[in-house]
Coordinates of C-alpha atoms in Angstrom, one line a residue:
M16 CA -17.2 -14.4 16.6
L17 CA -19.5 -12.8 14.0
N18 CA -21.9 -15.0 12.1
S19 CA -21.9 -15.0 8.3
S20 CA -25.0 -12.8 7.9
T21 CA -23.5 -10.1 10.1
I22 CA -20.2 -10.2 8.2
D23 CA -22.1 -9.9 4.9
Y24 CA -24.1 -6.9 6.2
I25 CA -20.9 -5.2 7.4
K26 CA -19.1 -5.9 4.1
K27 CA -22.1 -4.2 2.2
Q28 CA -21.7 -1.2 4.5
Y29 CA -18.0 -1.0 3.8
K30 CA -18.6 -1.1 0.0
K31 CA -20.6 2.1 0.3
L32 CA -17.4 3.8 1.6
Y33 CA -15.3 2.8 -1.4
T34 CA -15.1 6.0 -3.4
D35 CA -12.0 5.2 -5.4
T36 CA -11.0 2.3 -7.7
A37 CA -7.6 0.7 -8.3
N38 CA -5.7 -1.4 -10.8
V39 CA -3.3 -3.9 -9.3
Y40 CA -0.1 -4.9 -11.2
R41 CA 1.9 -7.9 -10.1
Y42 CA 5.6 -8.5 -10.7
S43 CA 6.6 -11.9 -12.1
K44 CA 9.8 -13.8 -12.5
T45 CA 11.0 -15.5 -15.7
T46 CA 14.1 -17.4 -16.5
T47 CA 16.0 -16.4 -19.6
S48 CA 17.5 -19.0 -22.0
A49 CA 20.9 -18.3 -20.3
G50 CA 19.4 -19.3 -16.9
A51 CA 19.2 -15.9 -15.4
T52 CA 16.2 -14.8 -13.4
R53 CA 14.4 -11.7 -14.6
V54 CA 11.8 -9.7 -12.7
N55 CA 9.1 -8.2 -14.9
A56 CA 6.8 -5.4 -14.0
G57 CA 3.4 -6.5 -15.2
S58 CA 1.9 -4.2 -17.9
T59 CA -1.5 -5.8 -17.7
P60 CA -3.5 -5.4 -14.5
T61 CA -4.0 -8.5 -12.4
I62 CA -7.0 -6.8 -10.9
Q63 CA -8.9 -4.0 -12.6
N64 CA -11.3 -1.4 -11.3
M65 CA -11.2 -2.7 -7.7
P66 CA -13.5 -0.6 -5.5
C67 CA -11.4 0.9 -2.6
R68 CA -10.7 3.9 -0.5
I69 CA -7.4 5.5 0.4
S70 CA -6.8 7.4 3.6
Q71 CA -3.9 9.3 4.8
K72 CA -2.8 10.2 8.3
E73 CA -0.2 12.8 9.1
L74 CA 2.6 11.4 11.2
N75 CA 4.2 14.7 12.3
S76 CA 3.4 18.3 12.5
P77 CA 4.6 20.3 9.4
I78 CA 5.6 23.1 11.8
Q79 CA 7.8 20.9 13.9
S80 CA 9.7 19.4 11.0
Q81 CA 10.0 22.5 8.8
T82 CA 13.3 24.3 8.4
P83 CA 14.3 27.3 6.2
T84 CA 15.6 24.8 3.6
E85 CA 13.4 21.8 4.1
N86 CA 9.7 21.1 4.4
N87 CA 9.5 17.5 5.7
I88 CA 6.0 16.2 6.0
S89 CA 5.5 12.5 6.6
Y90 CA 2.2 10.7 6.4
E91 CA 0.8 7.2 6.3
I92 CA -1.3 6.1 3.4
K93 CA -3.7 3.2 3.8
L94 CA -5.8 1.4 1.3
F95 CA -9.1 -0.2 2.3
C96 CA -10.8 -2.8 0.1
S97 CA -12.7 -6.0 0.0
N98 CA -11.0 -9.1 1.2
D99 CA -12.3 -10.9 -1.9
F100 CA -9.3 -9.5 -3.8
E101 CA -5.8 -11.1 -3.4
I102 CA -3.2 -8.3 -3.1
K103 CA 0.4 -9.3 -2.4
T104 CA 3.2 -7.3 -0.8
G105 CA 5.1 -5.5 -3.5
D106 CA 2.1 -5.3 -6.0
R107 CA 2.0 -2.0 -7.8
I108 CA -1.3 -0.2 -7.3
E109 CA -2.7 2.7 -9.4
V110 CA -5.4 4.5 -7.4
I111 CA -8.1 6.2 -9.6
R112 CA -10.4 9.0 -8.4
N113 CA -12.9 10.6 -10.7
G114 CA -11.6 8.7 -13.7
K115 CA -8.0 9.9 -13.3
V116 CA -4.9 8.0 -11.9
I117 CA -4.0 10.1 -8.8
K118 CA -1.0 8.2 -7.6
T119 CA 0.9 4.9 -8.0
Y120 CA 1.9 3.0 -4.9
E121 CA 3.6 -0.2 -3.8
A122 CA 1.5 -2.4 -1.6
G123 CA 2.7 -3.3 1.9
E124 CA 1.6 -6.4 3.8
P125 CA -2.1 -6.9 3.7
F126 CA -4.0 -7.1 7.0
L127 CA -7.1 -9.3 6.5
Y128 CA -10.2 -8.9 8.6
P129 CA -13.5 -10.8 8.3
T130 CA -15.1 -7.8 6.5
H131 CA -12.3 -6.1 4.6
Q132 CA -8.5 -5.7 4.2
E133 CA -6.1 -2.9 4.9
L134 CA -2.7 -2.2 3.4
L135 CA -0.1 0.4 4.0
L136 CA 1.0 1.9 0.7
H137 CA 4.4 3.3 -0.3
R138 CA 4.4 6.1 -2.9
L139 CA 6.5 5.3 -6.0
D140 CA 6.6 8.8 -7.5
R141 CA 7.6 12.1 -6.0
G142 CA 6.3 15.6 -6.5

């Protein structure tokens, strides 16, 4: 088991690797006057300018999955960030690099570690 000073040191080292930022939007449920449940996409970020880093790993070779009519490339996208932030499965995450939103994702289940957390991301847009 790591002691708290070692964990703090490792967390500081991880923070140096966070080259991106993210805004996190959370869905909420409300009940209408008729008693129906409505799911609302949050328009105001729950978390703003969260330091993070995204990484992608190719899952198959483009050559093996390419046909004359299709170019199937699959990859895994992972977000690394501090475990000080509460991110929930299904949150919408805008990743910002160099001041521009590069992609919008949906958060998978967070995996919490003593020094950071990792989440698989699912891309919401195409192209």
